[in-house]
């Protein structure tokens, strides 16, 4: 395994769901560290583009549209973005917690969208990044699946979310066994982060999500991490020598940098 380049100028990062929440904070912090970012999202992040016109590229893509993602991956856009980099980071961040409802009360199209967004897109992007054809074989590639505590603990009402995040964890375990050349992967839980996703969770009817009160209390007691703090922990870990030494991790259990 090659060492990371000492200058961040030769590192580039792909961040999915960079329009808001944790993804916006990841993109902002990477750019602030001099790392070029390609944001993939349904929309664009105008505020970020205004601050980092040269170093931010954005591609508009609904990542729950598997066929659209497949078409984009068949272009040379990813190869062009990563061509000069000595290290390529992929943050598979975009995700949805919906549908929040017991099995039997979930809309079929919402299940399909969640599986496409939370599983298919990260796996397709990971494969593209790991491919020898999309980046120089010598370039190190580091894949971060943004997982969740829900991958490791089951919650009533979250069966789709729990299953999709557990899939990312198990994907990382199996890819680590593939040991692709110059590729490291880790599925990392970011903690409980104060984003729109948490607002969605707190607004769910208790009969759909019995643990709602716990998340309300975390918010009331100021126990949610800011997106900036969670993003810093994820990036510090992704850039560290330890990254990928285990296929799953939780930022709350990482040694303090
Ligand atoms: N917040 C937490 O406490 C928490 C805890 C554990 C894990 N996570 C994970 O952290 C990641 C980020 O969560 P967050 O809290 O920042 O969520 P969020 O505030 O809901 O933001 C989700 C991001 O994903 C994007 N996205 C949603 N659907 C998309 C689609 N079809 N195509 C492309 N982009 C799409 C959104 O873009 P639009 O602006 O287009 O909607 C947005 O940028 C998720 O994977 C989540 O599961 C969060």
PDB file of C-alpha atoms and ligand atoms in Angstrom:
ATOM      1  CA  UNK A   1       0.000   0.000   0.000  1.00  0.00           C
ATOM      2  CA  UNK A   2       1.454   3.350  -1.020  1.00  0.00           C
ATOM      3  CA  UNK A   3       1.633   6.207   1.499  1.00  0.00           C
ATOM      4  CA  UNK A   4      -0.797   9.077   1.072  1.00  0.00           C
ATOM      5  CA  UNK A   5       0.628  12.035  -0.836  1.00  0.00           C
ATOM      6  CA  UNK A   6       1.849  14.693   1.593  1.00  0.00           C
ATOM      7  CA  UNK A   7       0.179  17.485  -0.408  1.00  0.00           C
ATOM      8  CA  UNK A   8      -3.611  17.465  -0.474  1.00  0.00           C
ATOM      9  CA  UNK A   9      -3.417  18.975  -3.963  1.00  0.00           C
ATOM     10  CA  UNK A  10      -2.920  15.493  -5.407  1.00  0.00           C
ATOM     11  CA  UNK A  11      -5.954  14.097  -3.570  1.00  0.00           C
ATOM     12  CA  UNK A  12      -9.458  14.361  -4.990  1.00  0.00           C
ATOM     13  CA  UNK A  13     -12.785  13.349  -3.483  1.00  0.00           C
ATOM     14  CA  UNK A  14     -16.197  12.318  -4.726  1.00  0.00           C
ATOM     15  CA  UNK A  15     -18.982  13.186  -2.282  1.00  0.00           C
ATOM     16  CA  UNK A  16     -22.539  12.018  -2.899  1.00  0.00           C
ATOM     17  CA  UNK A  17     -25.366  14.115  -1.462  1.00  0.00           C
ATOM     18  CA  UNK A  18     -23.218  17.257  -1.095  1.00  0.00           C
ATOM     19  CA  UNK A  19     -26.235  19.617  -1.226  1.00  0.00           C
ATOM     20  CA  UNK A  20     -26.958  19.667   2.511  1.00  0.00           C
ATOM     21  CA  UNK A  21     -26.414  17.923   5.836  1.00  0.00           C
ATOM     22  CA  UNK A  22     -23.345  15.793   6.399  1.00  0.00           C
ATOM     23  CA  UNK A  23     -22.469  15.713   2.686  1.00  0.00           C
ATOM     24  CA  UNK A  24     -22.341  19.513   2.443  1.00  0.00           C
ATOM     25  CA  UNK A  25     -20.064  19.619   5.495  1.00  0.00           C
ATOM     26  CA  UNK A  26     -17.821  16.900   4.038  1.00  0.00           C
ATOM     27  CA  UNK A  27     -17.482  18.800   0.762  1.00  0.00           C
ATOM     28  CA  UNK A  28     -16.845  22.123   2.533  1.00  0.00           C
ATOM     29  CA  UNK A  29     -14.136  20.701   4.770  1.00  0.00           C
ATOM     30  CA  UNK A  30     -12.407  18.776   1.980  1.00  0.00           C
ATOM     31  CA  UNK A  31     -12.324  21.927  -0.163  1.00  0.00           C
ATOM     32  CA  UNK A  32     -10.995  23.949   2.781  1.00  0.00           C
ATOM     33  CA  UNK A  33      -8.143  21.426   2.997  1.00  0.00           C
ATOM     34  CA  UNK A  34      -7.245  21.966  -0.644  1.00  0.00           C
ATOM     35  CA  UNK A  35      -8.831  18.730  -1.896  1.00  0.00           C
ATOM     36  CA  UNK A  36     -10.762  18.937  -5.180  1.00  0.00           C
ATOM     37  CA  UNK A  37     -14.351  17.720  -4.847  1.00  0.00           C
ATOM     38  CA  UNK A  38     -16.840  16.248  -7.289  1.00  0.00           C
ATOM     39  CA  UNK A  39     -20.305  16.508  -5.765  1.00  0.00           C
ATOM     40  CA  UNK A  40     -22.971  14.113  -7.036  1.00  0.00           C
ATOM     41  CA  UNK A  41     -26.515  15.074  -6.116  1.00  0.00           C
ATOM     42  CA  UNK A  42     -30.021  15.729  -7.299  1.00  0.00           C
ATOM     43  CA  UNK A  43     -29.308  19.442  -7.121  1.00  0.00           C
ATOM     44  CA  UNK A  44     -26.299  21.689  -6.803  1.00  0.00           C
ATOM     45  CA  UNK A  45     -24.796  23.491  -3.822  1.00  0.00           C
ATOM     46  CA  UNK A  46     -24.690  27.140  -4.917  1.00  0.00           C
ATOM     47  CA  UNK A  47     -23.175  28.438  -1.672  1.00  0.00           C
ATOM     48  CA  UNK A  48     -20.295  25.985  -1.904  1.00  0.00           C
ATOM     49  CA  UNK A  49     -19.760  26.757  -5.586  1.00  0.00           C
ATOM     50  CA  UNK A  50     -19.586  30.483  -4.802  1.00  0.00           C
ATOM     51  CA  UNK A  51     -16.801  29.892  -2.269  1.00  0.00           C
ATOM     52  CA  UNK A  52     -14.856  27.241  -4.220  1.00  0.00           C
ATOM     53  CA  UNK A  53     -15.556  27.857  -7.911  1.00  0.00           C
ATOM     54  CA  UNK A  54     -12.330  26.300  -9.180  1.00  0.00           C
ATOM     55  CA  UNK A  55     -12.050  23.266  -6.923  1.00  0.00           C
ATOM     56  CA  UNK A  56     -15.683  22.119  -6.858  1.00  0.00           C
ATOM     57  CA  UNK A  57     -17.241  20.183  -9.723  1.00  0.00           C
ATOM     58  CA  UNK A  58     -20.900  19.226  -9.539  1.00  0.00           C
ATOM     59  CA  UNK A  59     -22.913  16.661 -11.441  1.00  0.00           C
ATOM     60  CA  UNK A  60     -26.683  16.529 -11.154  1.00  0.00           C
ATOM     61  CA  UNK A  61     -27.798  12.938 -10.758  1.00  0.00           C
ATOM     62  CA  UNK A  62     -30.693  11.258  -8.975  1.00  0.00           C
ATOM     63  CA  UNK A  63     -28.781   8.441  -7.338  1.00  0.00           C
ATOM     64  CA  UNK A  64     -31.965   6.452  -6.772  1.00  0.00           C
ATOM     65  CA  UNK A  65     -32.233   6.234 -10.571  1.00  0.00           C
ATOM     66  CA  UNK A  66     -29.965   3.240 -11.088  1.00  0.00           C
ATOM     67  CA  UNK A  67     -30.210   3.390 -14.879  1.00  0.00           C
ATOM     68  CA  UNK A  68     -29.184   7.074 -14.885  1.00  0.00           C
ATOM     69  CA  UNK A  69     -26.206   6.302 -12.659  1.00  0.00           C
ATOM     70  CA  UNK A  70     -25.235   3.407 -14.919  1.00  0.00           C
ATOM     71  CA  UNK A  71     -25.354   5.749 -17.934  1.00  0.00           C
ATOM     72  CA  UNK A  72     -23.185   8.320 -16.153  1.00  0.00           C
ATOM     73  CA  UNK A  73     -20.660   5.658 -15.156  1.00  0.00           C
ATOM     74  CA  UNK A  74     -20.405   4.603 -18.798  1.00  0.00           C
ATOM     75  CA  UNK A  75     -19.080   8.077 -19.678  1.00  0.00           C
ATOM     76  CA  UNK A  76     -15.511   9.098 -18.941  1.00  0.00           C
ATOM     77  CA  UNK A  77     -16.536  11.805 -16.426  1.00  0.00           C
ATOM     78  CA  UNK A  78     -15.213   9.942 -13.394  1.00  0.00           C
ATOM     79  CA  UNK A  79     -11.958   8.990 -15.108  1.00  0.00           C
ATOM     80  CA  UNK A  80     -11.396  12.611 -16.167  1.00  0.00           C
ATOM     81  CA  UNK A  81     -12.001  13.878 -12.621  1.00  0.00           C
ATOM     82  CA  UNK A  82      -9.655  11.339 -11.032  1.00  0.00           C
ATOM     83  CA  UNK A  83      -7.022  11.114 -13.788  1.00  0.00           C
ATOM     84  CA  UNK A  84      -4.342  13.278 -12.179  1.00  0.00           C
ATOM     85  CA  UNK A  85      -4.931  12.279  -8.570  1.00  0.00           C
ATOM     86  CA  UNK A  86      -2.525  10.168  -6.546  1.00  0.00           C
ATOM     87  CA  UNK A  87      -5.292   9.431  -4.053  1.00  0.00           C
ATOM     88  CA  UNK A  88      -9.024   9.281  -4.728  1.00  0.00           C
ATOM     89  CA  UNK A  89     -11.508   9.432  -1.857  1.00  0.00           C
ATOM     90  CA  UNK A  90     -15.122   8.319  -2.286  1.00  0.00           C
ATOM     91  CA  UNK A  91     -17.652   9.342   0.357  1.00  0.00           C
ATOM     92  CA  UNK A  92     -20.845   7.367  -0.267  1.00  0.00           C
ATOM     93  CA  UNK A  93     -22.903   9.776   1.820  1.00  0.00           C
ATOM     94  CA  UNK A  94     -26.274  10.297   0.091  1.00  0.00           C
ATOM     95  CA  UNK A  95     -28.949   8.289   1.819  1.00  0.00           C
ATOM     96  CA  UNK A  96     -32.498   8.208   3.051  1.00  0.00           C
ATOM     97  CA  UNK A  97     -34.026   6.979   6.301  1.00  0.00           C
ATOM     98  CA  UNK A  98     -37.422   6.581   4.634  1.00  0.00           C
ATOM     99  CA  UNK A  99     -39.721   4.700   4.507  1.00  0.00           C
ATOM    100  CA  UNK A 100     -40.158   4.882   8.287  1.00  0.00           C
ATOM    101  CA  UNK A 101     -42.951   2.415   9.029  1.00  0.00           C
ATOM    102  CA  UNK A 102     -43.400  -1.206  10.089  1.00  0.00           C
ATOM    103  CA  UNK A 103     -43.013  -3.873   7.431  1.00  0.00           C
ATOM    104  CA  UNK A 104     -46.457  -4.208   5.902  1.00  0.00           C
ATOM    105  CA  UNK A 105     -47.104  -0.460   6.024  1.00  0.00           C
ATOM    106  CA  UNK A 106     -44.319   0.683   3.676  1.00  0.00           C
ATOM    107  CA  UNK A 107     -44.904   1.983   0.161  1.00  0.00           C
ATOM    108  CA  UNK A 108     -43.323  -0.316  -2.420  1.00  0.00           C
ATOM    109  CA  UNK A 109     -41.849   2.575  -4.425  1.00  0.00           C
ATOM    110  CA  UNK A 110     -40.248   4.040  -1.283  1.00  0.00           C
ATOM    111  CA  UNK A 111     -38.593   0.687  -0.541  1.00  0.00           C
ATOM    112  CA  UNK A 112     -37.275   0.502  -4.095  1.00  0.00           C
ATOM    113  CA  UNK A 113     -35.927   4.077  -3.951  1.00  0.00           C
ATOM    114  CA  UNK A 114     -34.208   3.486  -0.606  1.00  0.00           C
ATOM    115  CA  UNK A 115     -32.543   0.275  -1.790  1.00  0.00           C
ATOM    116  CA  UNK A 116     -31.373   1.973  -4.997  1.00  0.00           C
ATOM    117  CA  UNK A 117     -30.035   5.052  -3.191  1.00  0.00           C
ATOM    118  CA  UNK A 118     -28.653   3.438  -0.034  1.00  0.00           C
ATOM    119  CA  UNK A 119     -27.212   0.256  -1.592  1.00  0.00           C
ATOM    120  CA  UNK A 120     -27.057   0.152  -5.393  1.00  0.00           C
ATOM    121  CA  UNK A 121     -25.505   3.599  -5.857  1.00  0.00           C
ATOM    122  CA  UNK A 122     -22.723   3.169  -3.255  1.00  0.00           C
ATOM    123  CA  UNK A 123     -21.851  -0.287  -4.595  1.00  0.00           C
ATOM    124  CA  UNK A 124     -21.783   0.926  -8.209  1.00  0.00           C
ATOM    125  CA  UNK A 125     -19.619   3.926  -7.327  1.00  0.00           C
ATOM    126  CA  UNK A 126     -17.274   1.796  -5.226  1.00  0.00           C
ATOM    127  CA  UNK A 127     -16.849  -0.606  -8.129  1.00  0.00           C
ATOM    128  CA  UNK A 128     -16.153   2.243 -10.532  1.00  0.00           C
ATOM    129  CA  UNK A 129     -13.567   3.766  -8.209  1.00  0.00           C
ATOM    130  CA  UNK A 130     -11.886   0.419  -7.584  1.00  0.00           C
ATOM    131  CA  UNK A 131     -11.790  -0.315 -11.304  1.00  0.00           C
ATOM    132  CA  UNK A 132      -8.362  -0.184 -12.883  1.00  0.00           C
ATOM    133  CA  UNK A 133      -9.954   1.526 -15.847  1.00  0.00           C
ATOM    134  CA  UNK A 134     -11.241   4.621 -14.055  1.00  0.00           C
ATOM    135  CA  UNK A 135      -8.080   5.688 -12.286  1.00  0.00           C
ATOM    136  CA  UNK A 136      -4.385   5.057 -12.541  1.00  0.00           C
ATOM    137  CA  UNK A 137      -3.627   1.640 -11.009  1.00  0.00           C
ATOM    138  CA  UNK A 138      -0.950   3.327  -8.892  1.00  0.00           C
ATOM    139  CA  UNK A 139      -3.405   5.788  -7.365  1.00  0.00           C
ATOM    140  CA  UNK A 140      -4.618   4.831  -3.942  1.00  0.00           C
ATOM    141  CA  UNK A 141      -8.370   4.715  -3.594  1.00  0.00           C
ATOM    142  CA  UNK A 142     -10.182   5.021  -0.272  1.00  0.00           C
ATOM    143  CA  UNK A 143     -13.887   4.229  -0.127  1.00  0.00           C
ATOM    144  CA  UNK A 144     -15.981   5.467   2.792  1.00  0.00           C
ATOM    145  CA  UNK A 145     -19.494   4.087   3.050  1.00  0.00           C
ATOM    146  CA  UNK A 146     -21.458   6.374   5.382  1.00  0.00           C
ATOM    147  CA  UNK A 147     -23.113   3.719   7.507  1.00  0.00           C
ATOM    148  CA  UNK A 148     -25.192   4.074  10.663  1.00  0.00           C
ATOM    149  CA  UNK A 149     -25.656   2.605  14.100  1.00  0.00           C
ATOM    150  CA  UNK A 150     -28.828   1.227  12.498  1.00  0.00           C
ATOM    151  CA  UNK A 151     -26.634  -1.190  10.528  1.00  0.00           C
ATOM    152  CA  UNK A 152     -25.615  -2.818  13.792  1.00  0.00           C
ATOM    153  CA  UNK A 153     -28.692  -2.336  16.024  1.00  0.00           C
ATOM    154  CA  UNK A 154     -32.230  -3.093  14.852  1.00  0.00           C
ATOM    155  CA  UNK A 155     -34.954  -0.462  15.333  1.00  0.00           C
ATOM    156  CA  UNK A 156     -38.705  -1.010  14.901  1.00  0.00           C
ATOM    157  CA  UNK A 157     -39.954   1.092  11.980  1.00  0.00           C
ATOM    158  CA  UNK A 158     -36.525   1.224  10.344  1.00  0.00           C
ATOM    159  CA  UNK A 159     -36.371  -2.229   8.722  1.00  0.00           C
ATOM    160  CA  UNK A 160     -35.481  -0.829   5.284  1.00  0.00           C
ATOM    161  CA  UNK A 161     -32.940   1.642   6.660  1.00  0.00           C
ATOM    162  CA  UNK A 162     -31.364  -0.979   8.959  1.00  0.00           C
ATOM    163  CA  UNK A 163     -31.156  -3.504   6.110  1.00  0.00           C
ATOM    164  CA  UNK A 164     -29.657  -1.056   3.629  1.00  0.00           C
ATOM    165  CA  UNK A 165     -27.000   0.203   6.044  1.00  0.00           C
ATOM    166  CA  UNK A 166     -26.148  -3.362   7.116  1.00  0.00           C
ATOM    167  CA  UNK A 167     -25.669  -4.133   3.418  1.00  0.00           C
ATOM    168  CA  UNK A 168     -22.994  -1.422   3.209  1.00  0.00           C
ATOM    169  CA  UNK A 169     -21.198  -2.871   6.216  1.00  0.00           C
ATOM    170  CA  UNK A 170     -21.207  -6.354   4.724  1.00  0.00           C
ATOM    171  CA  UNK A 171     -20.155  -5.050   1.330  1.00  0.00           C
ATOM    172  CA  UNK A 172     -17.111  -3.452   2.949  1.00  0.00           C
ATOM    173  CA  UNK A 173     -16.246  -6.701   4.734  1.00  0.00           C
ATOM    174  CA  UNK A 174     -16.373  -8.669   1.486  1.00  0.00           C
ATOM    175  CA  UNK A 175     -14.492  -6.064  -0.574  1.00  0.00           C
ATOM    176  CA  UNK A 176     -11.743  -6.089   2.053  1.00  0.00           C
ATOM    177  CA  UNK A 177     -11.386  -9.830   1.368  1.00  0.00           C
ATOM    178  CA  UNK A 178     -11.114  -9.120  -2.385  1.00  0.00           C
ATOM    179  CA  UNK A 179      -8.070  -7.037  -1.412  1.00  0.00           C
ATOM    180  CA  UNK A 180      -8.154  -5.033  -4.647  1.00  0.00           C
ATOM    181  CA  UNK A 181      -4.853  -3.402  -5.411  1.00  0.00           C
ATOM    182  CA  UNK A 182      -4.415   0.014  -3.757  1.00  0.00           C
ATOM    183  CA  UNK A 183      -8.009   0.099  -2.508  1.00  0.00           C
ATOM    184  CA  UNK A 184      -9.025   0.581   1.113  1.00  0.00           C
ATOM    185  CA  UNK A 185     -12.635   0.519   2.255  1.00  0.00           C
ATOM    186  CA  UNK A 186     -14.480   1.129   5.496  1.00  0.00           C
ATOM    187  CA  UNK A 187     -18.170   1.457   6.332  1.00  0.00           C
ATOM    188  CA  UNK A 188     -18.236   4.157   8.997  1.00  0.00           C
ATOM    189  CA  UNK A 189     -21.102   5.170  11.299  1.00  0.00           C
ATOM    190  CA  UNK A 190     -20.977   8.967  11.739  1.00  0.00           C
ATOM    191  CA  UNK A 191     -22.816   9.267  15.079  1.00  0.00           C
ATOM    192  CA  UNK A 192     -26.138  11.060  15.503  1.00  0.00           C
ATOM    193  CA  UNK A 193     -25.844  14.243  13.446  1.00  0.00           C
ATOM    194  CA  UNK A 194     -28.014  17.376  13.548  1.00  0.00           C
ATOM    195  CA  UNK A 195     -29.334  17.377   9.963  1.00  0.00           C
ATOM    196  CA  UNK A 196     -32.656  17.343   8.138  1.00  0.00           C
ATOM    197  CA  UNK A 197     -32.623  13.554   8.485  1.00  0.00           C
ATOM    198  CA  UNK A 198     -32.885  13.915  12.272  1.00  0.00           C
ATOM    199  CA  UNK A 199     -35.732  16.421  11.827  1.00  0.00           C
ATOM    200  CA  UNK A 200     -37.526  13.832   9.685  1.00  0.00           C
ATOM    201  CA  UNK A 201     -37.014  11.203  12.398  1.00  0.00           C
ATOM    202  CA  UNK A 202     -38.386  13.532  15.115  1.00  0.00           C
ATOM    203  CA  UNK A 203     -41.449  14.329  13.000  1.00  0.00           C
ATOM    204  CA  UNK A 204     -42.418  10.677  12.501  1.00  0.00           C
ATOM    205  CA  UNK A 205     -45.561   9.428  14.239  1.00  0.00           C
ATOM    206  CA  UNK A 206     -44.601   7.311  17.287  1.00  0.00           C
ATOM    207  CA  UNK A 207     -46.636   4.348  16.023  1.00  0.00           C
ATOM    208  CA  UNK A 208     -44.423   4.327  12.919  1.00  0.00           C
ATOM    209  CA  UNK A 209     -41.187   4.729  14.897  1.00  0.00           C
ATOM    210  CA  UNK A 210     -41.431   3.786  18.596  1.00  0.00           C
ATOM    211  CA  UNK A 211     -37.872   5.050  19.389  1.00  0.00           C
ATOM    212  CA  UNK A 212     -38.739   8.620  18.355  1.00  0.00           C
ATOM    213  CA  UNK A 213     -38.586   9.915  21.946  1.00  0.00           C
ATOM    214  CA  UNK A 214     -34.955   8.873  22.293  1.00  0.00           C
ATOM    215  CA  UNK A 215     -34.014  11.032  19.295  1.00  0.00           C
ATOM    216  CA  UNK A 216     -36.104  13.943  20.611  1.00  0.00           C
ATOM    217  CA  UNK A 217     -34.197  13.746  23.892  1.00  0.00           C
ATOM    218  CA  UNK A 218     -30.813  13.676  22.142  1.00  0.00           C
ATOM    219  CA  UNK A 219     -31.796  16.907  20.357  1.00  0.00           C
ATOM    220  CA  UNK A 220     -33.207  18.553  23.510  1.00  0.00           C
ATOM    221  CA  UNK A 221     -30.095  17.621  25.525  1.00  0.00           C
ATOM    222  CA  UNK A 222     -27.721  19.014  22.882  1.00  0.00           C
ATOM    223  CA  UNK A 223     -26.287  15.554  22.226  1.00  0.00           C
ATOM    224  CA  UNK A 224     -26.362  15.671  18.419  1.00  0.00           C
ATOM    225  CA  UNK A 225     -23.042  16.133  16.644  1.00  0.00           C
ATOM    226  CA  UNK A 226     -22.857  19.069  14.266  1.00  0.00           C
ATOM    227  CA  UNK A 227     -22.427  18.102  10.603  1.00  0.00           C
ATOM    228  CA  UNK A 228     -19.050  19.887  10.683  1.00  0.00           C
ATOM    229  CA  UNK A 229     -17.779  17.852  13.659  1.00  0.00           C
ATOM    230  CA  UNK A 230     -18.960  14.551  12.162  1.00  0.00           C
ATOM    231  CA  UNK A 231     -17.457  15.455   8.773  1.00  0.00           C
ATOM    232  CA  UNK A 232     -14.116  16.319  10.386  1.00  0.00           C
ATOM    233  CA  UNK A 233     -14.000  12.937  12.136  1.00  0.00           C
ATOM    234  CA  UNK A 234     -14.857  11.074   8.919  1.00  0.00           C
ATOM    235  CA  UNK A 235     -12.255  12.947   6.876  1.00  0.00           C
ATOM    236  CA  UNK A 236      -9.516  12.668   9.504  1.00  0.00           C
ATOM    237  CA  UNK A 237     -10.150   8.945   9.628  1.00  0.00           C
ATOM    238  CA  UNK A 238     -10.301   8.562   5.837  1.00  0.00           C
ATOM    239  CA  UNK A 239      -6.915  10.289   5.528  1.00  0.00           C
ATOM    240  CA  UNK A 240      -5.310   8.409   8.413  1.00  0.00           C
ATOM    241  CA  UNK A 241      -2.917   5.497   8.161  1.00  0.00           C
ATOM    242  CA  UNK A 242      -5.411   3.386  10.154  1.00  0.00           C
ATOM    243  CA  UNK A 243      -8.172   3.785   7.554  1.00  0.00           C
ATOM    244  CA  UNK A 244      -9.380   0.435   6.271  1.00  0.00           C
ATOM    245  CA  UNK A 245      -7.609  -1.611   8.927  1.00  0.00           C
ATOM    246  CA  UNK A 246     -11.110  -2.742   9.910  1.00  0.00           C
ATOM    247  CA  UNK A 247     -13.981  -2.906   7.376  1.00  0.00           C
ATOM    248  CA  UNK A 248     -16.450  -1.216   9.750  1.00  0.00           C
ATOM    249  CA  UNK A 249     -15.981   1.605  12.229  1.00  0.00           C
ATOM    250  CA  UNK A 250     -17.909   4.148  14.294  1.00  0.00           C
ATOM    251  CA  UNK A 251     -16.556   7.683  14.667  1.00  0.00           C
ATOM    252  CA  UNK A 252     -17.611   7.595  18.342  1.00  0.00           C
ATOM    253  CA  UNK A 253     -15.141   4.764  18.938  1.00  0.00           C
ATOM    254  CA  UNK A 254     -12.161   6.071  16.975  1.00  0.00           C
ATOM    255  CA  UNK A 255      -9.117   7.253  18.911  1.00  0.00           C
ATOM    256  CA  UNK A 256      -9.138  11.070  19.155  1.00  0.00           C
ATOM    257  CA  UNK A 257      -6.838  12.642  16.511  1.00  0.00           C
TER     258      UNK A 257
HETATM  259  N1  LIG B   1     -28.069  12.436  10.492  1.00  0.00           N
HETATM  260  C1  LIG B   1     -27.784  11.371  11.230  1.00  0.00           C
HETATM  261  O1  LIG B   1     -27.971  11.353  12.474  1.00  0.00           O
HETATM  262  C2  LIG B   1     -27.169  10.169  10.581  1.00  0.00           C
HETATM  263  C3  LIG B   1     -26.812   9.096  11.430  1.00  0.00           C
HETATM  264  C4  LIG B   1     -26.254   7.974  10.862  1.00  0.00           C
HETATM  265  C5  LIG B   1     -26.013   7.917   9.499  1.00  0.00           C
HETATM  266  N2  LIG B   1     -26.366   8.971   8.711  1.00  0.00           N
HETATM  267  C6  LIG B   1     -26.119   8.863   7.273  1.00  0.00           C
HETATM  268  O2  LIG B   1     -25.392  10.011   6.852  1.00  0.00           O
HETATM  269  C7  LIG B   1     -25.693  10.278   5.474  1.00  0.00           C
HETATM  270  C8  LIG B   1     -26.081  11.732   5.321  1.00  0.00           C
HETATM  271  O3  LIG B   1     -27.240  11.953   6.098  1.00  0.00           O
HETATM  272  P1  LIG B   1     -27.778  13.419   6.483  1.00  0.00           P
HETATM  273  O4  LIG B   1     -28.176  13.319   7.896  1.00  0.00           O
HETATM  274  O5  LIG B   1     -26.852  14.468   6.023  1.00  0.00           O
HETATM  275  O6  LIG B   1     -29.113  13.394   5.591  1.00  0.00           O
HETATM  276  P2  LIG B   1     -29.928  14.584   4.920  1.00  0.00           P
HETATM  277  O7  LIG B   1     -29.787  15.808   5.727  1.00  0.00           O
HETATM  278  O8  LIG B   1     -31.285  14.033   4.689  1.00  0.00           O
HETATM  279  O9  LIG B   1     -29.170  14.781   3.518  1.00  0.00           O
HETATM  280  C9  LIG B   1     -29.196  13.729   2.595  1.00  0.00           C
HETATM  281  C10 LIG B   1     -28.358  14.077   1.397  1.00  0.00           C
HETATM  282  O10 LIG B   1     -28.527  12.999   0.456  1.00  0.00           O
HETATM  283  C11 LIG B   1     -29.002  13.555  -0.755  1.00  0.00           C
HETATM  284  N3  LIG B   1     -29.924  12.701  -1.475  1.00  0.00           N
HETATM  285  C12 LIG B   1     -31.109  12.206  -1.029  1.00  0.00           C
HETATM  286  N4  LIG B   1     -31.712  11.514  -2.002  1.00  0.00           N
HETATM  287  C13 LIG B   1     -30.899  11.589  -3.085  1.00  0.00           C
HETATM  288  C14 LIG B   1     -30.969  11.081  -4.398  1.00  0.00           C
HETATM  289  N5  LIG B   1     -32.024  10.365  -4.803  1.00  0.00           N
HETATM  290  N6  LIG B   1     -29.962  11.338  -5.255  1.00  0.00           N
HETATM  291  C15 LIG B   1     -28.910  12.081  -4.865  1.00  0.00           C
HETATM  292  N7  LIG B   1     -28.774  12.590  -3.638  1.00  0.00           N
HETATM  293  C16 LIG B   1     -29.756  12.346  -2.750  1.00  0.00           C
HETATM  294  C17 LIG B   1     -29.745  14.822  -0.360  1.00  0.00           C
HETATM  295  O11 LIG B   1     -29.863  15.645  -1.493  1.00  0.00           O
HETATM  296  P3  LIG B   1     -31.187  16.511  -1.840  1.00  0.00           P
HETATM  297  O12 LIG B   1     -30.856  17.881  -1.354  1.00  0.00           O
HETATM  298  O13 LIG B   1     -31.315  16.393  -3.309  1.00  0.00           O
HETATM  299  O14 LIG B   1     -32.343  15.882  -1.120  1.00  0.00           O
HETATM  300  C18 LIG B   1     -28.799  15.358   0.716  1.00  0.00           C
HETATM  301  O15 LIG B   1     -27.707  16.013   0.143  1.00  0.00           O
HETATM  302  C19 LIG B   1     -26.810   9.293   5.085  1.00  0.00           C
HETATM  303  O16 LIG B   1     -26.261   8.197   4.395  1.00  0.00           O
HETATM  304  C20 LIG B   1     -27.376   8.848   6.428  1.00  0.00           C
HETATM  305  O17 LIG B   1     -27.965   7.583   6.363  1.00  0.00           O
HETATM  306  C21 LIG B   1     -26.943  10.095   9.229  1.00  0.00           C
END
